[in-house]
CSV table of C-alpha atoms and ligand atoms in Angstrom, one decimal:
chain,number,residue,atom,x,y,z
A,1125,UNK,CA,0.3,-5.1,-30.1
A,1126,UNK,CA,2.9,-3.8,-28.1
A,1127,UNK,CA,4.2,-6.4,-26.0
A,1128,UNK,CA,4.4,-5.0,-22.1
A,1129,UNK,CA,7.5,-6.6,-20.9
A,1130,UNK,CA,9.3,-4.7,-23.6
A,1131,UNK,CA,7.9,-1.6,-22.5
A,1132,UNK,CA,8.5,-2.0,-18.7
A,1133,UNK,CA,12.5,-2.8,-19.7
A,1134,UNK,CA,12.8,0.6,-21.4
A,1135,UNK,CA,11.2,1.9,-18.6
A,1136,UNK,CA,13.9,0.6,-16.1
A,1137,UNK,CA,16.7,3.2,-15.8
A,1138,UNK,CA,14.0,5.7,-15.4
A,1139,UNK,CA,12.2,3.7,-12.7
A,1140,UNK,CA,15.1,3.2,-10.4
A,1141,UNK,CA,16.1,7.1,-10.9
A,1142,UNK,CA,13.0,7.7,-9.7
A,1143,UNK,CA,13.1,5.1,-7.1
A,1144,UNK,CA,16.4,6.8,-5.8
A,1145,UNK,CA,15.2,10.5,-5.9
A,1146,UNK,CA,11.9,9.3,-3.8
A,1147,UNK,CA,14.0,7.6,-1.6
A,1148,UNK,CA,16.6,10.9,-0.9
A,1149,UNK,CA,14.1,13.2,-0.2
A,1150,UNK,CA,11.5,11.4,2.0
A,1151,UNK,CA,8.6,13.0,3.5
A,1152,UNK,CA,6.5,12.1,6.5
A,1153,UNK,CA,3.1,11.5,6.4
A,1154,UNK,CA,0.7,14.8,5.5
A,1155,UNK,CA,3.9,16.6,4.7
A,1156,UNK,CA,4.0,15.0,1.3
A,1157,UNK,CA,4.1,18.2,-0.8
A,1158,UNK,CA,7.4,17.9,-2.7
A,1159,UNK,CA,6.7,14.0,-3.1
A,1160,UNK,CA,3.6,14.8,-4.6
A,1161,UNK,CA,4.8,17.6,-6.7
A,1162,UNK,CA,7.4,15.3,-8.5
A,1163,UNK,CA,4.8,12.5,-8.9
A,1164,UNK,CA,1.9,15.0,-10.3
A,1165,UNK,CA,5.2,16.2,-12.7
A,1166,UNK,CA,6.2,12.3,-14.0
A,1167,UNK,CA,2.7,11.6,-14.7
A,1168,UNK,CA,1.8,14.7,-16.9
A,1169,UNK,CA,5.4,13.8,-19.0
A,1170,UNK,CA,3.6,10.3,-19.2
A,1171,UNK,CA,0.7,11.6,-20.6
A,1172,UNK,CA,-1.8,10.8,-17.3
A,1173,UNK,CA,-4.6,12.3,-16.7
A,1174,UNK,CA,-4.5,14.0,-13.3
A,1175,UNK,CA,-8.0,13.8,-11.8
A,1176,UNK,CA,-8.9,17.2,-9.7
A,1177,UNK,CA,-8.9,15.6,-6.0
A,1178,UNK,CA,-9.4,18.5,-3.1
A,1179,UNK,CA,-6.4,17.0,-0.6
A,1180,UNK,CA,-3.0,18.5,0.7
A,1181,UNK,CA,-1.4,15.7,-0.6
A,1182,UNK,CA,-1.8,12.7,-2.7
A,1183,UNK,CA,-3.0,12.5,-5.9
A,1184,UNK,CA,-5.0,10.5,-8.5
A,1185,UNK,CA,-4.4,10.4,-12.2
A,1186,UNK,CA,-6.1,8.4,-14.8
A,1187,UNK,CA,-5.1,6.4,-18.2
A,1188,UNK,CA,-8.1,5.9,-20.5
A,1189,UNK,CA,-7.9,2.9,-22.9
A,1190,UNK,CA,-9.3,3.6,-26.9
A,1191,UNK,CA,-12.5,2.2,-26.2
A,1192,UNK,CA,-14.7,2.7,-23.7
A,1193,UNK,CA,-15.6,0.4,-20.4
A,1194,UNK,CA,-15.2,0.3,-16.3
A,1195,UNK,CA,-12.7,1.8,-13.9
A,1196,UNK,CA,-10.2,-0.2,-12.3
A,1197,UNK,CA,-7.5,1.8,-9.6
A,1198,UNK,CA,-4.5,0.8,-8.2
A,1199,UNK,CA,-3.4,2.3,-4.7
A,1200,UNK,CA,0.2,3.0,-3.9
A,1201,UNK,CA,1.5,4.6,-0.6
A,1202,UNK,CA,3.6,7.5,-0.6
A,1203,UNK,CA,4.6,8.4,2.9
A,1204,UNK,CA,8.0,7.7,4.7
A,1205,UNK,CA,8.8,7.4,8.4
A,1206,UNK,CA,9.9,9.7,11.3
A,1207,UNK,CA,13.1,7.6,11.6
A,1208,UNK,CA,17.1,8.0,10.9
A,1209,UNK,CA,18.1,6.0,8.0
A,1210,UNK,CA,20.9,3.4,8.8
A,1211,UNK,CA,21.4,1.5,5.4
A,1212,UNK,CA,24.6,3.2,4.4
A,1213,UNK,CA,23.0,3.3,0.9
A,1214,UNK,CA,25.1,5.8,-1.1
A,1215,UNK,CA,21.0,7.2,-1.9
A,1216,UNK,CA,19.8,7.5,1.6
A,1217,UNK,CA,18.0,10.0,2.9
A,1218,UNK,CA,19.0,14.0,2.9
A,1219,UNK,CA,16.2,14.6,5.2
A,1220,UNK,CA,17.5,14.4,8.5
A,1221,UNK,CA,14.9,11.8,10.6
A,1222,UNK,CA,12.9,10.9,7.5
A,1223,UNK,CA,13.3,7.7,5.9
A,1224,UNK,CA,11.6,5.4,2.9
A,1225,UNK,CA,11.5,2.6,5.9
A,1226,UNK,CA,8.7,0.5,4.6
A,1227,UNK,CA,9.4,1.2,1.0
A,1228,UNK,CA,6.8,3.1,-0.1
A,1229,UNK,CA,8.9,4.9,-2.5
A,1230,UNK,CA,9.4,1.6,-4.2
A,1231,UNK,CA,5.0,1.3,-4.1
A,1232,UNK,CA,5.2,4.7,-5.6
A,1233,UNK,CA,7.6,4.0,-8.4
A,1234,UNK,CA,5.5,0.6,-9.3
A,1235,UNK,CA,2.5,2.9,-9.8
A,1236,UNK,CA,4.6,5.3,-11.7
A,1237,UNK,CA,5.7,2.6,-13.6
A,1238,UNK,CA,2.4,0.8,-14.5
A,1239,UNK,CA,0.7,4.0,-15.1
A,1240,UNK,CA,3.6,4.9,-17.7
A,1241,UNK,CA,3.0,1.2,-19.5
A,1242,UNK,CA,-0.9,1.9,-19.8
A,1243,UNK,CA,-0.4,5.5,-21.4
A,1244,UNK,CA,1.6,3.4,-24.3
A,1245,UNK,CA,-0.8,0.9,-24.9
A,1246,UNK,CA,-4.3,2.5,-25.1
A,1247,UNK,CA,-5.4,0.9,-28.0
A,1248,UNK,CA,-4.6,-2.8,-26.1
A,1249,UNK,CA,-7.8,-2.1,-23.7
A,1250,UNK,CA,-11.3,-0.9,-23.1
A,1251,UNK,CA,-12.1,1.0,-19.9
A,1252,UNK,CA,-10.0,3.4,-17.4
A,1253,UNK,CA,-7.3,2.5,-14.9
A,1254,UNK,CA,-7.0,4.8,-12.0
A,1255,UNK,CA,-3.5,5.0,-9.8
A,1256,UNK,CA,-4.1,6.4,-6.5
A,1257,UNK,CA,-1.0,7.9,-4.8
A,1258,UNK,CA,-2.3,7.8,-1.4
A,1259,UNK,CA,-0.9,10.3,1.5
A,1260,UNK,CA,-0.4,9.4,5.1
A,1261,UNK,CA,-0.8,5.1,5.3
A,1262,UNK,CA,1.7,5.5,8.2
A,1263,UNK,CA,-1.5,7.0,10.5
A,1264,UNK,CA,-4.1,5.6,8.5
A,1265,UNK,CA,-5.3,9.0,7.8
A,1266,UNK,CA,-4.9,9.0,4.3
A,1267,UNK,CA,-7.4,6.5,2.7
A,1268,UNK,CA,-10.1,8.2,5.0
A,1269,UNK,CA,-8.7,11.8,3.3
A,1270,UNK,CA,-9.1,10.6,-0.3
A,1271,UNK,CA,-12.3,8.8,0.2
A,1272,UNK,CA,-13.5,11.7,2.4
A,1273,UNK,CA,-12.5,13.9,-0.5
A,1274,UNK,CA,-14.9,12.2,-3.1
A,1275,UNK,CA,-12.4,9.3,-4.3
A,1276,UNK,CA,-15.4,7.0,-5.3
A,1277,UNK,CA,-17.9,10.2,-5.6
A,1278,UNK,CA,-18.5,9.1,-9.2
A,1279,UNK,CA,-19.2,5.3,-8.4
A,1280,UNK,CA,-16.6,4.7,-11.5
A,1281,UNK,CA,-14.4,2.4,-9.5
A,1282,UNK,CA,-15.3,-1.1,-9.8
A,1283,UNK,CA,-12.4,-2.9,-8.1
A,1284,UNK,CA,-9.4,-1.5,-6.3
A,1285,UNK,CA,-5.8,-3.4,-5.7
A,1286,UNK,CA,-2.7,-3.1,-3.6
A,1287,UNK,CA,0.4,-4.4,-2.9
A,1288,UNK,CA,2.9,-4.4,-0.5
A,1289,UNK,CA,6.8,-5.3,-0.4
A,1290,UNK,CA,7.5,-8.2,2.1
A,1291,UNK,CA,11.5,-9.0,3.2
A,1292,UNK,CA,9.5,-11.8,4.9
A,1293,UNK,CA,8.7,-13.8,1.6
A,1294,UNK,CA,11.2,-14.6,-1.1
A,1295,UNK,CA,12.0,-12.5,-3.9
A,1296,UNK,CA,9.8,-13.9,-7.3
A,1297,UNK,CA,7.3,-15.1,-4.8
A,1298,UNK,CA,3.8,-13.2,-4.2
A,1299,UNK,CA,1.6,-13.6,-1.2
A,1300,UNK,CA,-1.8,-13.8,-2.0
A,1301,UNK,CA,-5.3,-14.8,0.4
A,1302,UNK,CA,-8.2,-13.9,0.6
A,1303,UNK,CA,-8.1,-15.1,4.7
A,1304,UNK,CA,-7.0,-13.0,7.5
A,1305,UNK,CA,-3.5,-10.8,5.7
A,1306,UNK,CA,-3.9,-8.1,8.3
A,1307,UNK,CA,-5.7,-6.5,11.3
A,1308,UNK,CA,-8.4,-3.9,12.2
A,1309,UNK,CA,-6.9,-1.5,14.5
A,1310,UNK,CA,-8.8,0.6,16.9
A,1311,UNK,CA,-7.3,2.8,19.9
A,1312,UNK,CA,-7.8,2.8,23.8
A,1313,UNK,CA,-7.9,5.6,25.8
A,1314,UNK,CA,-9.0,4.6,29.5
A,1315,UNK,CA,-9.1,7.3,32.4
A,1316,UNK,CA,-9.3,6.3,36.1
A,1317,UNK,CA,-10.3,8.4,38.7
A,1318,UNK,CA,-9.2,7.3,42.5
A,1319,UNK,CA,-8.5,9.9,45.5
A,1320,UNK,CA,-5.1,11.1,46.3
A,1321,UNK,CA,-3.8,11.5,49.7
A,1322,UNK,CA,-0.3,10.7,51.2
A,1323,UNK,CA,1.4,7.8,50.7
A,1324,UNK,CA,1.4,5.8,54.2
A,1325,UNK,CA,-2.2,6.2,54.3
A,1326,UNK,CA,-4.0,3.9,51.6
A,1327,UNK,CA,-7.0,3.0,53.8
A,1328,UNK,CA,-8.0,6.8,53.6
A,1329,UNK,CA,-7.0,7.3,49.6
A,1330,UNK,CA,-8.2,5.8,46.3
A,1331,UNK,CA,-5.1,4.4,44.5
A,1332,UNK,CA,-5.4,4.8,40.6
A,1333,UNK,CA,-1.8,3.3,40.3
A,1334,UNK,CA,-3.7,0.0,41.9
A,1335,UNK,CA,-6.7,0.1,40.1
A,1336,UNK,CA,-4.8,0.9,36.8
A,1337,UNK,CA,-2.6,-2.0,37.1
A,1338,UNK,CA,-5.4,-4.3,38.0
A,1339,UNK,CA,-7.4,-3.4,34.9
A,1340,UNK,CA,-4.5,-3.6,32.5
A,1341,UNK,CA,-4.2,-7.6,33.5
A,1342,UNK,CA,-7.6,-7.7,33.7
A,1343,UNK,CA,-7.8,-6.6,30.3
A,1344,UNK,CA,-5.1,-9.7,29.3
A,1345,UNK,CA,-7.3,-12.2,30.9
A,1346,UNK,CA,-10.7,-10.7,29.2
A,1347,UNK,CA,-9.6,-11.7,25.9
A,1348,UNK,CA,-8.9,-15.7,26.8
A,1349,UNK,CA,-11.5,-15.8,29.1
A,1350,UNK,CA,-14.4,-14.0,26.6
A,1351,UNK,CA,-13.2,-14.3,22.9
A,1352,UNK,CA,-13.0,-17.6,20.7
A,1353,UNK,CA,-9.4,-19.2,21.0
A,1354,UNK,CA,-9.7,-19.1,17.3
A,1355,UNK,CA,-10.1,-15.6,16.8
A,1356,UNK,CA,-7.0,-13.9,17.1
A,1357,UNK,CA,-7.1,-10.6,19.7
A,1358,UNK,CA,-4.1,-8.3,20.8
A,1359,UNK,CA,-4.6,-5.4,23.5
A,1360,UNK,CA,-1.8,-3.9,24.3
A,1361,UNK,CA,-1.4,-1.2,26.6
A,1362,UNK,CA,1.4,0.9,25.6
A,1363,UNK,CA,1.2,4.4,27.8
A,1364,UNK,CA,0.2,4.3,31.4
A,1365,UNK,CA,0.6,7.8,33.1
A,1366,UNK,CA,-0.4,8.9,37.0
A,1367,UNK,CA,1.3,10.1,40.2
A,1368,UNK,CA,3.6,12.4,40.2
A,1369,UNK,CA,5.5,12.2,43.0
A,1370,UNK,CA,7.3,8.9,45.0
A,1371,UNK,CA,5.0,9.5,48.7
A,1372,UNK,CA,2.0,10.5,47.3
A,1373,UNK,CA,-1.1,8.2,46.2
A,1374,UNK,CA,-2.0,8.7,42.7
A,1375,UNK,CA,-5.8,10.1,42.1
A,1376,UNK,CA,-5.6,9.8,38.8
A,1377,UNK,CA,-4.4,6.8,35.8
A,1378,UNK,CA,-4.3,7.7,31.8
A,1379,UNK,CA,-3.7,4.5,29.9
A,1380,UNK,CA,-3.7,4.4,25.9
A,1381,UNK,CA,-3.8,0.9,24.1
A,1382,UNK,CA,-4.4,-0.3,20.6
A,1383,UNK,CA,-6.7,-3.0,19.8
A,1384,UNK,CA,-6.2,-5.4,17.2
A,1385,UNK,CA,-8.6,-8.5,15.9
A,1386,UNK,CA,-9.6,-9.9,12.4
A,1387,UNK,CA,-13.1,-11.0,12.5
A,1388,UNK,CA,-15.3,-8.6,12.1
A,1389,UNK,CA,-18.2,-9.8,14.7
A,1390,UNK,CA,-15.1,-9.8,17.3
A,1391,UNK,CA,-14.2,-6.4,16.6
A,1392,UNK,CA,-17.6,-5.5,17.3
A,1393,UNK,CA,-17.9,-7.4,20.9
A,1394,UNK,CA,-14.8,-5.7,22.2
A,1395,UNK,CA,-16.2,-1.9,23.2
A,1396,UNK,CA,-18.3,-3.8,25.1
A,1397,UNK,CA,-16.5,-6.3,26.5
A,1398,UNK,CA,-13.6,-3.7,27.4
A,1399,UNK,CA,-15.5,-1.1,29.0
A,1400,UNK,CA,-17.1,-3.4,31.1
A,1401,UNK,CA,-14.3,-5.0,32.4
A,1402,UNK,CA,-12.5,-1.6,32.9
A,1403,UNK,CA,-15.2,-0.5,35.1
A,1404,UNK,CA,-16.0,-3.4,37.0
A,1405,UNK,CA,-12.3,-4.3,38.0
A,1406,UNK,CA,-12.0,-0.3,38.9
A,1407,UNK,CA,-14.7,-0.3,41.0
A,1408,UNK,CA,-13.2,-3.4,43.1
A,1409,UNK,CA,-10.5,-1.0,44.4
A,1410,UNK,CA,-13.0,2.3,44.6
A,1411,UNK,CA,-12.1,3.6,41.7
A,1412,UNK,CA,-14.2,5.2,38.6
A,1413,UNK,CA,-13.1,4.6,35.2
A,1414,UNK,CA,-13.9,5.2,31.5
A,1415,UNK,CA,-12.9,3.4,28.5
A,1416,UNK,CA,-13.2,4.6,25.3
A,1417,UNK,CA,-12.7,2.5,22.1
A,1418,UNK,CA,-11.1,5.2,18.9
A,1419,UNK,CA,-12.0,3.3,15.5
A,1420,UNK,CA,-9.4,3.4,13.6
A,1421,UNK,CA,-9.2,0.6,10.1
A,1422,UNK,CA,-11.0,-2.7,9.6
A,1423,UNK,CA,-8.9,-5.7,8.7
A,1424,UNK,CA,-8.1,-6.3,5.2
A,1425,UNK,CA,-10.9,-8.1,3.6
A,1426,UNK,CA,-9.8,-9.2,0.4
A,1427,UNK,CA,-12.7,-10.6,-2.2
A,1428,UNK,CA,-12.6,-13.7,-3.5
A,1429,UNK,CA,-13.4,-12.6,-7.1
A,1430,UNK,CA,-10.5,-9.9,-7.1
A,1431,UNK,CA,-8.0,-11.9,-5.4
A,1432,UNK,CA,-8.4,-14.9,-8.1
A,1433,UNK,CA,-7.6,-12.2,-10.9
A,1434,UNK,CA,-4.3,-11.6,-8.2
A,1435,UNK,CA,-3.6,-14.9,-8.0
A,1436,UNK,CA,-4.1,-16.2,-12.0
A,1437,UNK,CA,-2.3,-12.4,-13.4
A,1438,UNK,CA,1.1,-13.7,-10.7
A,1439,UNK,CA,0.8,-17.2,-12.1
A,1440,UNK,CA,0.8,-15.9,-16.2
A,1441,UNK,CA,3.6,-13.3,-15.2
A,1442,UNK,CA,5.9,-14.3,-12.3
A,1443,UNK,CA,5.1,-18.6,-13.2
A,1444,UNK,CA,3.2,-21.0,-11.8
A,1445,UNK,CA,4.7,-21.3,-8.5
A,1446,UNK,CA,5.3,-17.6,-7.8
A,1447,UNK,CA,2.0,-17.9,-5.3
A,1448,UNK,CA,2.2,-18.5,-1.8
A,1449,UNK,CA,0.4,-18.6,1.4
A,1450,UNK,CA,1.4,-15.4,3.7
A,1451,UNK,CA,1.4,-15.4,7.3
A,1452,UNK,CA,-1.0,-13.3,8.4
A,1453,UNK,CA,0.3,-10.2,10.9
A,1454,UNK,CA,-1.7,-8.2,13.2
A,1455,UNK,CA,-0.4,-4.7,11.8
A,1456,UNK,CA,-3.2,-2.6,10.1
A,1457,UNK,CA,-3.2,-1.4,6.6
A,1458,UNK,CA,-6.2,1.4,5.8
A,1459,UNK,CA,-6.4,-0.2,2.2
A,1460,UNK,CA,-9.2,-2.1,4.1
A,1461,UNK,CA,-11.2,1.3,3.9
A,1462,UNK,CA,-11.7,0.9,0.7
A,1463,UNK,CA,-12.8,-2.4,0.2
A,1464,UNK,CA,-15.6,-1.2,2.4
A,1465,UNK,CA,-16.6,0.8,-0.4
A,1466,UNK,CA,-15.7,-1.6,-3.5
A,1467,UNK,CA,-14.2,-5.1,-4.0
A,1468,UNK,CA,-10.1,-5.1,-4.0
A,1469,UNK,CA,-7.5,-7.1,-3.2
A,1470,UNK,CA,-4.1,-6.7,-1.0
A,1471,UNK,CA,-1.4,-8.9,-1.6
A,1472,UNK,CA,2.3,-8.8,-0.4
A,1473,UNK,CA,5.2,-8.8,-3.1
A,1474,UNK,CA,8.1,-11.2,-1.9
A,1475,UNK,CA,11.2,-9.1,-2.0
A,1476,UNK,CA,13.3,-10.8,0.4
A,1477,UNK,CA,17.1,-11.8,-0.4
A,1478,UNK,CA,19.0,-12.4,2.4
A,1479,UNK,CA,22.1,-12.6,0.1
A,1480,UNK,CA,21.5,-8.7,-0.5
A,1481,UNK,CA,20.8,-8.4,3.0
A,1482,UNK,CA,17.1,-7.5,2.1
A,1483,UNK,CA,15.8,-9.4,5.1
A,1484,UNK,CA,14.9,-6.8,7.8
A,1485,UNK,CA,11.5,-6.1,8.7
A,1486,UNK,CA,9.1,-2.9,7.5
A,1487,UNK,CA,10.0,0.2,10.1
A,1488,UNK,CA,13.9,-1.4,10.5
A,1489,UNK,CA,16.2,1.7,10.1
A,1490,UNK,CA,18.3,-0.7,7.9
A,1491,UNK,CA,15.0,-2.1,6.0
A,1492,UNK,CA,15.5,-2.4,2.1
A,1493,UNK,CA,13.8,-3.1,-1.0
A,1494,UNK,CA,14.6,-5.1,-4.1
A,1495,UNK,CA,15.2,-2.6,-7.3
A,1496,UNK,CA,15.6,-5.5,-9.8
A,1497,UNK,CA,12.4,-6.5,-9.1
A,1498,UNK,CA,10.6,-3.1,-10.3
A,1499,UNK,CA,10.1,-4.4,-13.8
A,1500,UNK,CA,8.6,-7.9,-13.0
A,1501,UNK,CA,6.4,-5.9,-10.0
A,1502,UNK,CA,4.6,-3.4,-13.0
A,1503,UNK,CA,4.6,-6.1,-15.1
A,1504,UNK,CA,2.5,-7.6,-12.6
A,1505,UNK,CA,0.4,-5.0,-11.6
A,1506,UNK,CA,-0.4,-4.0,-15.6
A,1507,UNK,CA,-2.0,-7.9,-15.6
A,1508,UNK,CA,-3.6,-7.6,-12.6
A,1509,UNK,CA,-5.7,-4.3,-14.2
A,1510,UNK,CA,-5.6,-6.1,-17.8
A,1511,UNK,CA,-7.6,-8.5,-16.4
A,1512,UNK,CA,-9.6,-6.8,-13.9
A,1513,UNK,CA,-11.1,-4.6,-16.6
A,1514,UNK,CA,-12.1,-7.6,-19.2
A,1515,UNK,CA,-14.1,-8.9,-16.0
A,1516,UNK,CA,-16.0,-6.4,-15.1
A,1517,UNK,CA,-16.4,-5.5,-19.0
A,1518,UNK,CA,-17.8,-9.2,-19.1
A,1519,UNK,CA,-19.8,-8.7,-16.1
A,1520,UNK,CA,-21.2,-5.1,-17.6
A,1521,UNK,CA,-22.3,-7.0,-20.6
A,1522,UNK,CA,-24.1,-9.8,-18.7
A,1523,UNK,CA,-26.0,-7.3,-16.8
B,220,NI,NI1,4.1,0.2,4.7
């Protein structure tokens, strides 16, 4: 038996060169063709399986154990972020307004990492484990491409995890629930149609500036007034464009918005809920106007089952205390589209360390992540599908 830890620590020097070289040459989301390139390149040297997947970008590969039994994946990120780098790190970015800002290069190099452990140890387990090196998180595009592209075509994947780094929770600590960890997202387009006319005569003209206005607070109030204080619900309207000139009435509004809620029954009340406001408040000042709700994710939904084998493979790796409660935040994540398909679990790895000034949030031009903690992280994630394939190898033999 080869023990993991040992393997992972040889691995090191190699991880955080890769690490580095993801990092310099960052690409934004879609445009992941050198990204994928290298990671198609360090897989084959590992002795991966790459599994034929009919996207521009992204890739799958596959390790299979000596015996036979289920499919477990593991999903990193690979996309970075239309910003300018401000960390001063002596690897930052050569792409000019391109930058690893969320650390998905360090995602990438976890899955790079664990992938390279299981092509050692074969003979230590039964079964397949699948790393997905998914394109284009940043837009949520990319889990729809893969899954759109046949990802769970042959029904082979029986539980799916992913992690994310978070400057928010200690370094050694891992948070872990199977509550509320992030939001559905969906977007808003609204379109109001008034009369324009000149602008010292309002009683003959429409005003979609008016009307616009009224419906964005109207919109604010909806949510107390309609939706249970307990489920949390954010609309924000964030581009609101009409008129064109100081004296003249607008006859025309074009407001965008993004939606966010948790529960899933809420996110289903709100089309309704919003267009009806939208119109009803319009036509109080004359007006016509049209909201359309864009579905975007669901909120992460993690399964109980999955997110104990999380929460016992942290406990047996990182100690018994290494598991804490995260505070939930209303960003989106499209790992959620998966677990529409099959059970999985999302879970935040602690990286912050505010004495390495890794304490600024995801999208921060000066965000960083924690390279020491690349061995512990694959150590983790190599449990975490160690034990995931005994139980569905237990369950398959129940059945
Ligand atoms: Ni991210």
């Amino acid at each position: 038996m080869k023990n993991i830890s040992s393997i992972t620590k040889q691995l090191n020097d190699k991880l955080i060169e890769i690490r580095k070289e993801l990092h310099q040459y960052p690409e934004i989301s879609e445009q992941e063709y050198e990204t994928t390139r290298r990671i198609k390149q360090w897989l084959s040297e590992a002795g991966c399986t790459i599994i034929p997947i009919n996207t521009k970008t992204g890739t799958v590969a596959e390790i299979s154990g000596k015996k036979q039994g289920p499919t477990v994946a593991f999903r990193a990120d690979i996309d970075a972020l239309p910003i300018q780098e401000q960390t001063g790190l002596p690897f930052s970015s050569k792409n000019e307004s391109v930058f690893h800002g969320c650390g998905h290069d360090w995602h990438t190099t976890i899955a790079l990492g664990a992938a390279m452990v299981f092509s050692q140890i074969r003979d230590q387990f039964a079964g397949n484990v699948r790393f997905i090196f998914q394109p284009a998180e940043e837009t949520t595009q990319g889990a729809k491409t893969l899954i759109d592209s046949g990802l769970f075509q042959d029904g082979k994947i029986k539980g799916i995890f992913g992690l994310h780094n978070q400057p928010a929770i200690p370094a050694g600590k891992v948070g872990i629930t199977e509550h509320h960890l992030m939001a559905a997202v969906d977007t808003l387009h609204i379109t109001i149609r008034g009369k324009s006319g000149h602008g010292a005569i309002p009683h003959q003209n429409i005003d979609a500036v008016v009307a616009g206005s009224a419906v964005v607070m109207g919109l604010q109030t909806a949510v107390s007034r309609n939706i249970d204080p307990f489920e949390p619900v954010v609309i924000t309207i964030g581009s609101f464009h009409s008129g064109s000139a100081h004296n003249v009435i607008a006859g025309s509004a074009e407001l965008w918005g993004t939606i966010r809620s948790f529960s899933p029954n809420v996110r289903k009340q709100l089309p309704e809920l919003i267009q009806r406001i939208t119109t009803e408040i319009a036509e109080g000042y004359g007006a016509e106007a049209k909201a359309e709700i864009i579905p975007q994710v669901p909120a992460i939904q993690n399964d109980p089952v999955m997110t104990s084998i999380v929460r016992e493979a942290t406990q047996s790796v990182l100690g018994k205390d290494a598991v804490v409660t995260p505070e939930p935040t209303m960003g989106g994540e499209d790992f959620s589209l998966y677990q529409e398909h099959i059970p999985g679990c999302y879970f935040w790895v602690g990286t912050g360390d505010s004495e390495k000034g890794i304490d600024k949030p995801w999208h921060d031009p000066a965000f960083l992540v924690n390279d020491d903690l690349i061995p512990s992280t694959v150590n983790l994630v190599v449990e975490i599908l160690l034990k995931s394939l005994k139980h569905f190898q237990t369950k398959e033999k129940g059945e």
